[in-house]
Coordinates of C-alpha atoms (C1' of nucleotides) in Angstrom, one line a residue:
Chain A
X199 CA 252.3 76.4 89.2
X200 CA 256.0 77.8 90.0
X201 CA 257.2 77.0 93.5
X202 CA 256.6 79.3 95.8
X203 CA 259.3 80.7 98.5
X204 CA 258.7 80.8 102.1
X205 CA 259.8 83.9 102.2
X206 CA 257.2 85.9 100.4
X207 CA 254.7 84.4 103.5
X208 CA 257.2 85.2 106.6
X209 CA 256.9 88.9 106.4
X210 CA 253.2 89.1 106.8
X211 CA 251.2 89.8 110.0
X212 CA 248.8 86.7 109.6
X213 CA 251.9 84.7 109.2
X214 CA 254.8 86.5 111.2
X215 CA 254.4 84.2 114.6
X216 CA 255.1 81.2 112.5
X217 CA 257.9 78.4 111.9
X218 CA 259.5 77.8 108.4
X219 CA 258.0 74.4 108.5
X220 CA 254.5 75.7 109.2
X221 CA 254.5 78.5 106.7
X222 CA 255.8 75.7 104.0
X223 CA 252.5 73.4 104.8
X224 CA 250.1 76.4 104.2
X225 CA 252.1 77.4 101.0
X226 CA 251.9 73.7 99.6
X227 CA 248.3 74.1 100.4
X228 CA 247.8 77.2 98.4
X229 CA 246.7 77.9 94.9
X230 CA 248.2 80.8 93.5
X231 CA 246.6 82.8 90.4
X232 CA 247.4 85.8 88.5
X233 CA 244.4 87.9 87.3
X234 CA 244.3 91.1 84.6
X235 CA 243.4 94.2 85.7
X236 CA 239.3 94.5 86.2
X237 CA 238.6 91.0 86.8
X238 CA 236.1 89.9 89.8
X239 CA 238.0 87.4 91.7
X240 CA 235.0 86.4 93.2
X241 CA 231.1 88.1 92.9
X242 CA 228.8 89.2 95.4
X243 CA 226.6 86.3 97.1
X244 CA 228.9 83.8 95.7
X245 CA 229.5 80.9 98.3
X246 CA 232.5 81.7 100.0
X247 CA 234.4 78.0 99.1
X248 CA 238.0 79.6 99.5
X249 CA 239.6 82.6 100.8
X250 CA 242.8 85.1 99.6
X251 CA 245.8 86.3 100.4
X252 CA 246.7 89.7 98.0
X253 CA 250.2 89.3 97.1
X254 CA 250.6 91.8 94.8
X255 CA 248.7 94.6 93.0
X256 CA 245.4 95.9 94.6
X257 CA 241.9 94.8 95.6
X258 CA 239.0 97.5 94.9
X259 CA 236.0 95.6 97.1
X260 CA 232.7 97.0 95.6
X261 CA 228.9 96.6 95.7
X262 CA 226.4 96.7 93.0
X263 CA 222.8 98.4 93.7
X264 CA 219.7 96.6 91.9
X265 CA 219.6 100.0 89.7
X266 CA 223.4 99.4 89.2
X267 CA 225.2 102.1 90.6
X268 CA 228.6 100.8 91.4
X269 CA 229.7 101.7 95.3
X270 CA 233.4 101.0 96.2
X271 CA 233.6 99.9 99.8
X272 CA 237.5 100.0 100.2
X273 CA 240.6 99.4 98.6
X274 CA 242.8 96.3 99.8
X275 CA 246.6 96.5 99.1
X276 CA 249.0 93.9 98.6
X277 CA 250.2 91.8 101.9
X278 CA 246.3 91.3 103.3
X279 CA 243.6 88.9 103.8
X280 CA 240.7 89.1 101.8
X281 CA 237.6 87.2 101.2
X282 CA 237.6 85.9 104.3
X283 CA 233.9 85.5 104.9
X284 CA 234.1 83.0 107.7
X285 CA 235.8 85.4 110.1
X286 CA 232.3 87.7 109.3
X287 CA 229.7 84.2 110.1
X288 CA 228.9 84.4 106.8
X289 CA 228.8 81.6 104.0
X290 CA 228.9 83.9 101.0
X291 CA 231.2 86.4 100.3
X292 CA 229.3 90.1 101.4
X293 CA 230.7 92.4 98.3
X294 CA 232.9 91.6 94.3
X295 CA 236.4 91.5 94.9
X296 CA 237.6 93.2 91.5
X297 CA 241.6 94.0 90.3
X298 CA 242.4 97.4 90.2
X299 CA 245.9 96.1 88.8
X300 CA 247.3 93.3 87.9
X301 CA 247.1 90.8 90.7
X302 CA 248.8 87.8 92.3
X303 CA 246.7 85.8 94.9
X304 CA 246.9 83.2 96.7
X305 CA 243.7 81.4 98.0
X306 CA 242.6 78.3 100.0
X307 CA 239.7 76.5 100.2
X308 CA 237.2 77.6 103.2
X309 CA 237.5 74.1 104.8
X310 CA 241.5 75.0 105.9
X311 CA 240.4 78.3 107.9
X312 CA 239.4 76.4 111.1
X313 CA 242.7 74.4 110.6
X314 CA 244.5 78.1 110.1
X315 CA 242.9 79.8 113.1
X316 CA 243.8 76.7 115.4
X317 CA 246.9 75.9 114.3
X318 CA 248.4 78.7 113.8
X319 CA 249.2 81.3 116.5
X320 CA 248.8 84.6 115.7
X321 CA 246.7 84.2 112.8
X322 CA 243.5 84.3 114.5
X323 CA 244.0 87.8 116.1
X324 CA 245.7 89.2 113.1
X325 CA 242.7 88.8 111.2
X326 CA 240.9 90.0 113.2
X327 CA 242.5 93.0 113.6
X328 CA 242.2 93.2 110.1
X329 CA 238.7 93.1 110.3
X330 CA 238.8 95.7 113.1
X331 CA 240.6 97.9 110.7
X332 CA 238.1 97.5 107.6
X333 CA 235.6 98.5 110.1
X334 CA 237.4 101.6 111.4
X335 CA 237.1 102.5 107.7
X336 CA 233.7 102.2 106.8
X337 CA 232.8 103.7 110.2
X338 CA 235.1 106.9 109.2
X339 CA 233.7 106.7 105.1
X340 CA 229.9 106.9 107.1
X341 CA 230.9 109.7 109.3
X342 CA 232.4 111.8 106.8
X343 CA 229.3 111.1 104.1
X344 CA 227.2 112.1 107.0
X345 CA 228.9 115.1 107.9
X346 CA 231.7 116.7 104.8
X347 CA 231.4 118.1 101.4
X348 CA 232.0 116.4 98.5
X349 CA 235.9 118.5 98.5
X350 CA 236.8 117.4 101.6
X351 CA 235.9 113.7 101.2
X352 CA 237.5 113.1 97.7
X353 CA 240.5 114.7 98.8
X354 CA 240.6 112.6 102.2
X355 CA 239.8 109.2 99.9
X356 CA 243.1 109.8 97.7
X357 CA 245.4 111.1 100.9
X358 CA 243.8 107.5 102.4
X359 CA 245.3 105.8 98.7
X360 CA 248.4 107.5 98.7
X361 CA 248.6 106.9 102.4
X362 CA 247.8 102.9 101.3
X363 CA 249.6 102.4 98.4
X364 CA 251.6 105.3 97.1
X365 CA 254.9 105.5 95.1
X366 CA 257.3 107.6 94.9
X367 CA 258.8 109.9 92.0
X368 CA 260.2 113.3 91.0
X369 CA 256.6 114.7 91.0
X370 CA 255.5 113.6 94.1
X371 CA 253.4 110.5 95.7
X372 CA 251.8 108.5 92.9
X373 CA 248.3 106.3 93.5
X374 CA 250.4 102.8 92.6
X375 CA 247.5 101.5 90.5
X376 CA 245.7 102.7 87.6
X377 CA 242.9 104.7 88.8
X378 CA 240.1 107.0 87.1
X379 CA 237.6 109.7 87.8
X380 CA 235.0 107.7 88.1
X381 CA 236.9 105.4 90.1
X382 CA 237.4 108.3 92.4
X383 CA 233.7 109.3 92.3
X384 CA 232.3 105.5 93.0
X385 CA 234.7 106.1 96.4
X386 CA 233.2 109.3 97.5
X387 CA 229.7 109.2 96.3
X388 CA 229.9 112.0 93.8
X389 CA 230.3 112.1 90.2
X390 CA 233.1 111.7 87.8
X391 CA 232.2 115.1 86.4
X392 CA 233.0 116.8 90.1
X393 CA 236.1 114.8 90.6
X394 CA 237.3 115.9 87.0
X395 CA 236.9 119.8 88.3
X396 CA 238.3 119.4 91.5
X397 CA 241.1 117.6 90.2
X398 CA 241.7 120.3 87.4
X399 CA 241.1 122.9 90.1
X400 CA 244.0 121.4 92.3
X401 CA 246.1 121.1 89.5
X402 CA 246.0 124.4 88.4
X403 CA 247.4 124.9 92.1
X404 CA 249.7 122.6 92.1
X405 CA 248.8 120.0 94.6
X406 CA 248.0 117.3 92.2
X407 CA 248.9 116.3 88.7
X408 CA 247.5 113.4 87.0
X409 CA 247.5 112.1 83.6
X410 CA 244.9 109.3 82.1
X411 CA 244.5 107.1 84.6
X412 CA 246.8 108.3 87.0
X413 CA 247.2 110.2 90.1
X414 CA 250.0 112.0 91.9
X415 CA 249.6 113.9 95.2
X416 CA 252.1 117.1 95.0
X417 CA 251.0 118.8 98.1
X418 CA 249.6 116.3 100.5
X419 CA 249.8 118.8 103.5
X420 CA 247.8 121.6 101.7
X421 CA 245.1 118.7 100.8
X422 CA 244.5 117.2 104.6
X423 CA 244.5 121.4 105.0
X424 CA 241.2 121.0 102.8
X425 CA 240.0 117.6 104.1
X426 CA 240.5 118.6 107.6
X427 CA 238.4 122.2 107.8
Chain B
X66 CA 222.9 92.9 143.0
X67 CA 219.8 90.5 142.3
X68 CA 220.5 86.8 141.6
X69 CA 219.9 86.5 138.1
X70 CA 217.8 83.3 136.5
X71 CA 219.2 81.1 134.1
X72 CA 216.7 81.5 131.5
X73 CA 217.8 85.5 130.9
X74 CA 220.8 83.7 128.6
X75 CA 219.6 80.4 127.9
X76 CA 217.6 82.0 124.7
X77 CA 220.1 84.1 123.2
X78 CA 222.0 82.7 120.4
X79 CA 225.8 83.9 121.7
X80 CA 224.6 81.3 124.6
X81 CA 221.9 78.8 123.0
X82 CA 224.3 76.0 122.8
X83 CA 225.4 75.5 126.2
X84 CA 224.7 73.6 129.1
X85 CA 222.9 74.8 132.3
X86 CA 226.0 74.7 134.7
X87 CA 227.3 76.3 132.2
X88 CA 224.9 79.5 131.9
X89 CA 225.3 79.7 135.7
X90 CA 228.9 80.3 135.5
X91 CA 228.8 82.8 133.2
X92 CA 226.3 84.8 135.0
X93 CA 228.1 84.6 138.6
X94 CA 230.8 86.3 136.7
X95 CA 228.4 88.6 135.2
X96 CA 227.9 92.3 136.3
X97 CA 224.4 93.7 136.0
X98 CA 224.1 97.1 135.3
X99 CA 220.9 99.4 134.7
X100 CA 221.1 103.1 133.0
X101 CA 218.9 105.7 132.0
X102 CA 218.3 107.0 128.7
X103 CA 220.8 109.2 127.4
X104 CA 224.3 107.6 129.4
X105 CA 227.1 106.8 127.6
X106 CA 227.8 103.1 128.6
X107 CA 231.1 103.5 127.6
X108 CA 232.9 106.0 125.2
X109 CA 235.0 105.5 122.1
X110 CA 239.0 105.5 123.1
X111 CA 238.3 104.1 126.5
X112 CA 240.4 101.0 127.1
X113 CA 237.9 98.1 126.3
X114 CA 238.1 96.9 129.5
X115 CA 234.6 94.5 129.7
X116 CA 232.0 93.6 127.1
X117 CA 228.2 94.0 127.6
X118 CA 225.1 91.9 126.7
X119 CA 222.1 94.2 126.3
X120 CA 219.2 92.6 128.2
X121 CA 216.9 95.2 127.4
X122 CA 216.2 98.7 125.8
X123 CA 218.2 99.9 123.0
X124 CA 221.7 101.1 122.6
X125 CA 222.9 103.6 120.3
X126 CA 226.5 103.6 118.6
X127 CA 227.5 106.9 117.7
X128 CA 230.9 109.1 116.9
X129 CA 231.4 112.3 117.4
X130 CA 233.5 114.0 114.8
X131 CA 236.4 116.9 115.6
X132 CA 234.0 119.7 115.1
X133 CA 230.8 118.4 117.7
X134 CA 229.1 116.7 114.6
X135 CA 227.2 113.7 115.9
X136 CA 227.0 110.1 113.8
X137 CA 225.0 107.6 114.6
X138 CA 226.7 104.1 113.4
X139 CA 223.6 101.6 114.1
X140 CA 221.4 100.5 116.9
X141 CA 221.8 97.5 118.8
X142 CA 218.7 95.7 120.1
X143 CA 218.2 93.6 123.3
X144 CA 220.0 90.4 123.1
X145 CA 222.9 91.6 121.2
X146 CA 226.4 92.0 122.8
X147 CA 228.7 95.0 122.5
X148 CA 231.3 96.5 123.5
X149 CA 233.2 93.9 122.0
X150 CA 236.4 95.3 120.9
X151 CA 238.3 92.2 121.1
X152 CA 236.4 90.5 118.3
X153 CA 238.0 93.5 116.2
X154 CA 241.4 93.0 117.7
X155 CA 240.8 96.6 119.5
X156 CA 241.9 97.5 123.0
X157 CA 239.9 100.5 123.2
X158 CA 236.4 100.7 122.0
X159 CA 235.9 102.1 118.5
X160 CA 232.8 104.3 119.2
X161 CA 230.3 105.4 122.1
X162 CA 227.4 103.1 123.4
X163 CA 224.5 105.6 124.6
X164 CA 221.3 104.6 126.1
X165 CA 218.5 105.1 123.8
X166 CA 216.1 104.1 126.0
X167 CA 216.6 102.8 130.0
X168 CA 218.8 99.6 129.4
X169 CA 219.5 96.8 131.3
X170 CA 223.2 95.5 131.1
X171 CA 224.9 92.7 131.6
X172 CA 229.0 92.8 131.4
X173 CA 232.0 90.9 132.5
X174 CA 235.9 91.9 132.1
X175 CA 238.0 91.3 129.2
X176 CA 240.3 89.2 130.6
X177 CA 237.6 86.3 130.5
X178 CA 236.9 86.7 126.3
X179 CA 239.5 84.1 125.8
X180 CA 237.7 81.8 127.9
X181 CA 234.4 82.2 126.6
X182 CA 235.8 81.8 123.3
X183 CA 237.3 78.7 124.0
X184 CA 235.5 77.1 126.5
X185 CA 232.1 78.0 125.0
X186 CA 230.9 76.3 121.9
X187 CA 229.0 78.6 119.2
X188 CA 229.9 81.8 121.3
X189 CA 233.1 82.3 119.0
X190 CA 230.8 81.7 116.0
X191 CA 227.8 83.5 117.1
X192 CA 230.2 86.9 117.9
X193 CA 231.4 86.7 114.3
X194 CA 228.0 86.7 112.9
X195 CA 227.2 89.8 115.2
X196 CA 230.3 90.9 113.6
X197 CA 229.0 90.0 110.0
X198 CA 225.4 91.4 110.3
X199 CA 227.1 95.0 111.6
X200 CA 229.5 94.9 108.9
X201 CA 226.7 94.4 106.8
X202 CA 224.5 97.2 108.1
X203 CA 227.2 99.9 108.2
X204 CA 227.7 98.3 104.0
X205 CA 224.6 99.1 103.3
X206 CA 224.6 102.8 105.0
X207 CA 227.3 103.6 102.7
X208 CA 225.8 102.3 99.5
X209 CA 222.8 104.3 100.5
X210 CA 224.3 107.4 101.2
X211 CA 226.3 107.3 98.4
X212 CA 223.3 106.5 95.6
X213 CA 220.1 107.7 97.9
X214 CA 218.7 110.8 97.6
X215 CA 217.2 111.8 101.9
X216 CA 213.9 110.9 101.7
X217 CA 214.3 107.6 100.8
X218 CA 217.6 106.9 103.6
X219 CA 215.0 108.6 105.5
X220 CA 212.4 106.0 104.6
X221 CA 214.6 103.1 105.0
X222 CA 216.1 104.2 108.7
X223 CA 212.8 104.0 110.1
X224 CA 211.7 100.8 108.4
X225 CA 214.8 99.6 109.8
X226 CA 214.3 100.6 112.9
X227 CA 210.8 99.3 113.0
X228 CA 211.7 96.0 111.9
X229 CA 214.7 95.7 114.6
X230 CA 212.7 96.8 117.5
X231 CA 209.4 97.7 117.1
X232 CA 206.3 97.1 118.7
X233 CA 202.5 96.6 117.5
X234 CA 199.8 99.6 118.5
X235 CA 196.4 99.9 117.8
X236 CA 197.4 102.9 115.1
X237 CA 200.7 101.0 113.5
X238 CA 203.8 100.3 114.1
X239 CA 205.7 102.4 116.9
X240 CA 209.5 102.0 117.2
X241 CA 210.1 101.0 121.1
X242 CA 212.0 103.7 122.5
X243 CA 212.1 107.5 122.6
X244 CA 213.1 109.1 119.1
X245 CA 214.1 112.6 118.0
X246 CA 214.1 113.9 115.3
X247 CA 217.2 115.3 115.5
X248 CA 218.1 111.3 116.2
X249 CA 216.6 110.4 112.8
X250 CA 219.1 112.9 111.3
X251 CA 222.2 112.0 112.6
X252 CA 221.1 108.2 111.3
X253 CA 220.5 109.2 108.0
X254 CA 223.4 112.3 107.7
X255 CA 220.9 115.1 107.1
X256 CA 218.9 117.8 109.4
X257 CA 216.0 117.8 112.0
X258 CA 214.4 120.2 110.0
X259 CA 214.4 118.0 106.7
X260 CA 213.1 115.6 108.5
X261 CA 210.4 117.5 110.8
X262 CA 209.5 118.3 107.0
X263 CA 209.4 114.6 105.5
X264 CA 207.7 113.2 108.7
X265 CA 205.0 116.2 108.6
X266 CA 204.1 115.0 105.0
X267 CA 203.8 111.7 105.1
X268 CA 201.6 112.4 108.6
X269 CA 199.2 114.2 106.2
X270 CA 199.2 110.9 104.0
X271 CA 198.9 109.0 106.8
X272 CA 201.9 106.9 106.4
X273 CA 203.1 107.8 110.0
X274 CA 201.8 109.0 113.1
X275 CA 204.2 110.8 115.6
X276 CA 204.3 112.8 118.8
X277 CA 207.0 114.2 120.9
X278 CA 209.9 111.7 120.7
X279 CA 207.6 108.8 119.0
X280 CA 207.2 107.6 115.7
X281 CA 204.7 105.1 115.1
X282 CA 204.6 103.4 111.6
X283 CA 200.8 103.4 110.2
X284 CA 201.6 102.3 106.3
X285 CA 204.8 100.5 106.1
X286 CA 204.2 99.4 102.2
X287 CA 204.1 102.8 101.3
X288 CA 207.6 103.3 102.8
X289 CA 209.0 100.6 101.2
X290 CA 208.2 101.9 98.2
X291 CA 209.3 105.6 99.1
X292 CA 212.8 104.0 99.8
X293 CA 212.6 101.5 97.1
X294 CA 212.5 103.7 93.9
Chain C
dC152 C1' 202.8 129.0 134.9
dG153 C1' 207.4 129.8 133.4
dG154 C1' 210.9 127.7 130.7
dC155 C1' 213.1 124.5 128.2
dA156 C1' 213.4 120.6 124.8
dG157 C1' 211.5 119.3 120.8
dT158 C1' 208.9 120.4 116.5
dT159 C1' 207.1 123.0 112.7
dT160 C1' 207.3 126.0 108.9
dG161 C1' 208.9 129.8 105.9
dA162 C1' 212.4 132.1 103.0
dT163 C1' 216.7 132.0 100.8
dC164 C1' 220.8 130.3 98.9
dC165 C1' 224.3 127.4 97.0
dC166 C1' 226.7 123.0 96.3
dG167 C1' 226.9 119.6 93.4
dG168 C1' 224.1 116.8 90.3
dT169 C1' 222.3 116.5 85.5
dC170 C1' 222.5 117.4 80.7
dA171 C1' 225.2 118.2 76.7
dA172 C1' 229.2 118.4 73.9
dA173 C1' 233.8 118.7 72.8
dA174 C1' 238.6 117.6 73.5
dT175 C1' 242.2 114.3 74.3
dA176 C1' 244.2 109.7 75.0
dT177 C1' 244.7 104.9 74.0
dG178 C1' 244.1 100.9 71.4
dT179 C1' 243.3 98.2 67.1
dG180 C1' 243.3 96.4 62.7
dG181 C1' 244.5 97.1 58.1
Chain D
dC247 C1' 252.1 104.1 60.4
dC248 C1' 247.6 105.9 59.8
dA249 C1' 242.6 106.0 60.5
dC250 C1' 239.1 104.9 63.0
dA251 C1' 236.7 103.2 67.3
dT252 C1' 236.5 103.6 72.0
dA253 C1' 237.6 105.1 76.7
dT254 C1' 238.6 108.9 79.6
dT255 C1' 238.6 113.6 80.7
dT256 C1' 237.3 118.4 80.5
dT257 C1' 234.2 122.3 80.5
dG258 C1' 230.0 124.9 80.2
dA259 C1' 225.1 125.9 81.3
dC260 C1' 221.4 125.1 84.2
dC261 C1' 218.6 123.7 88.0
dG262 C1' 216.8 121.6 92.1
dG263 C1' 217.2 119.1 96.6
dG264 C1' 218.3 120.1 100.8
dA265 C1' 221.2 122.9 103.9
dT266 C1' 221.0 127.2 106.4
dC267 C1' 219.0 131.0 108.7
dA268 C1' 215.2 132.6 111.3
dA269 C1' 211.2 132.5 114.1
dA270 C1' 207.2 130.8 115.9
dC271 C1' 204.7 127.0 118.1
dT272 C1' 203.7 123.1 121.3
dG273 C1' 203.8 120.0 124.6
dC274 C1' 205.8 118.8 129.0
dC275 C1' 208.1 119.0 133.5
dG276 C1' 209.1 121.0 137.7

DNA sequence: CGGCAGTTTGATCCCGGTCAAAATATGTGG
DNA sequence: CCACATATTTTGACCGGGATCAAACTGCCG
C-alpha cells in the first residue's frame, strides 16, 4: 500500500479542525483500496465492521426490493463519509454502496469510530451534519415523488448531479461519472424508456447533449425553469 | 406547571440508563407543554432553539412545498424525541411538528444538548438510533414510491401506522388519533379521493371499518398481502 | 337547524408505464 | 481489422391507473 500524504486528509470537513500529527495517526490507521467501476463496496445488511472515506470517484448508495427493482437513494461524491452506520445506531450497513466510477477509499474498522468521535474535534459534528444533509435529501426526493411529474423530477435529479459533481467543457457542465438512462430512471422512479424521451426531447432543444453513458447540461437555467413550475 | 414524577422518563429508552437523581435533574430543567390537535409545535426554518420529548399523542412531520402542497414525512409516537436538529448538525429545524392528536410535551433549550450528551450515558446512542430508525422509514417511503403502485403504499401506511400507535377495539384495530383522509394522502403522495375510493372497497370486504376521522383495522392479513404483492 | 368539514361517487382525461422492435455504440476474440 | 455478441439508446403504438373536475351526501358542532 503506497504512502499516503497528509495532505489529501487536511482539506476535508471531518478532518479540517485537526493537527498534522493527528491526521498522520488516522492515515496510518487506514486501509486504502481502489475499486472498478460497479463494484459493491459493501452490501445491504452486511455488518457494518469498518467505515469509508470517498476519496475519489463517486458512490451511488442503492436499495434492492425482494422483487428486485433497484432504487438509488443518493449519490455520494468524492471528499465524504460513507458507511458510517454507527453514527445511524445501527450495526449493519442500511443500503449497497456501489462505484459509479472508479473509486479510491479509504476505510477503518468500526472499533476506531468512538476513538474518532472523541478524539478528534470537529469530527463528531461534521458528520453529523453530513448526516443532516443526506436527510435533507431524501426528505426533498419524498416531497417531490409526492408532489411533481416525472419531467420535473428527472430534470431536478441531474441539476442536483451537475450541481454535485459536474465538470466543465466547451459544451457545457458534464455529470463527472459515467451515468445511463436507466441509472437516471432508478433515481427518479421512472423508466429508462421516459428518461430516453425526455432526454432526446431536451436535446433537440438544446439544453442537454449526451452521448453513451454521458451527460451534459447545456442550459441549466431553462431546466430549474422546468423543475421549478 | 405540575411537578412531574420520575417515572414519566425512567421508561423511555433515551433515559433507561440513568440514575434517579439523575431523571430528576433533567426534568426540573424540563418544560411541559400541552397542545391541541392541529398546532404546529414548531415550524421548519425556525431556529432550533429546544428539543421536545413527546409524552403523549402523536406528532406529525410534514413540509409544505413552494406551491401549498402538503408532505407528510412520518409520525412520531409517544416516547420519541424531536425537534432534534442538533443530532443533524441543523440550527433550524428541517420540517414542521403538528399535533395530530392533543399532545403532551416535554422540552428543554438547546444549549443543554451538549450536556445531555455527555453527561448522560446511552442518551448519545439512543438519539442516533432515533436517528437510524427515521432514516430508515423515510428509505423505505422512497423505495415504495418509486416501485409501488397506490393501493398498496396505501395499504402499507395504515399497517404502519397501526403497528406504531394503534389501539385494540372490539371491531379491530383502530389507529389512536384522528385521521383524514386527506391525511392518508399526503402520507402516501396521492388524493383524498383515491383514497375515499380504496378505503370504501375494502369496507365492503371488510378489511376496514371507518367513520369520520377514524380508521379502525378489521383484517390486517389481508393488507399485508394487498401491500405485499 | 344552518353550515362547514369531511367523505363519497361518477365521468373524463392524460401522463407515463408497458410491450415491442429497431438502431447504435462498445467490446472481444480470432 | 473485422465480425459477432452485448449493452445502451431510441422510437412507436397502446392502454390503464389514478389525477382532475364536478357534485352530491353525511355527520357534527355551535
Amino acid at each position: 500500500m503506497p504512502k499516503l500524504d497528509e495532505s489529501l486528509l487536511a482539506p476535508l470537513p471531518p478532518f479540517s479542525h485537526l493537527e498534522r500529527s493527528q491526521i498522520r495517526t488516522i492515515l496510518d490507521q487506514a486501509s486504502s483500496e481502489r475499486h472498478d467501476e460497479g463494484v459493491s463496496v459493501f452490501t445491504e445488511g452486511d455488518v457494518a465492521d469498518r467505515f469509508f472515506l470517498l476519496l475519489d470517484g463517486t458512490i451511488r448508495v442503492v436499495k434492492i426490493t425482494p422483487d428486485g427493482d433497484q432504487v438509488t437513494s443518493l449519490h455520494i461524491p468524492s471528499g465524504q463519509l460513507f458507511g458510517i452506520a454507527q453514527a445511524l445506531g445501527r450495526t449493519t450497513y442500511p443500503a449497497t454502496a456501489v462505484s459509479a466510477s472508479e473509486v479510491l477509499t479509504l476505510s477503518w474498522p468500526t472499533s476506531l469510530w468512538q476513538t474518532f468521535v472523541v478524539d478528534y474535534p470537529g469530527f463528531a459534528t461534521e458528520t453529523y451534519k453530513t448526516v443532516g444533509a443526506r436527510v435533507s435529501e431524501m426528505n426533498t426526493r419524498i416531497v417531490e415523488m409526492s408532489t411533481q411529474h416525472v419531467e420535473q423530477r428527472v430534470a431536478r435529479a441531474l441539476l442536483r448531479l451537475v450541481n454535485q459533481s459536474g465538470r466543465n467543457t466547451p459544451e457545457g457542465i458534464e455529470i463527472s461519472f459515467p451515468i445511463t438512462r436507466q441509472d437516471v430512471s432508478e433515481m427518479t422512479g421512472t423508466t429508462l424508456h421516459t428518461v430516453s424521451r425526455l432526454l432526446s426531447a431536451w436535446e433537440k432543444d438544446g439544453l442537454v447533449a449526451s452521448r453513451r453513458k454521458k451527460i451534459i447540461i447545456c442550459d441549466p437555467h431553462s431546466l430549474v425553469v422546468l423543475g421549478g413550475a
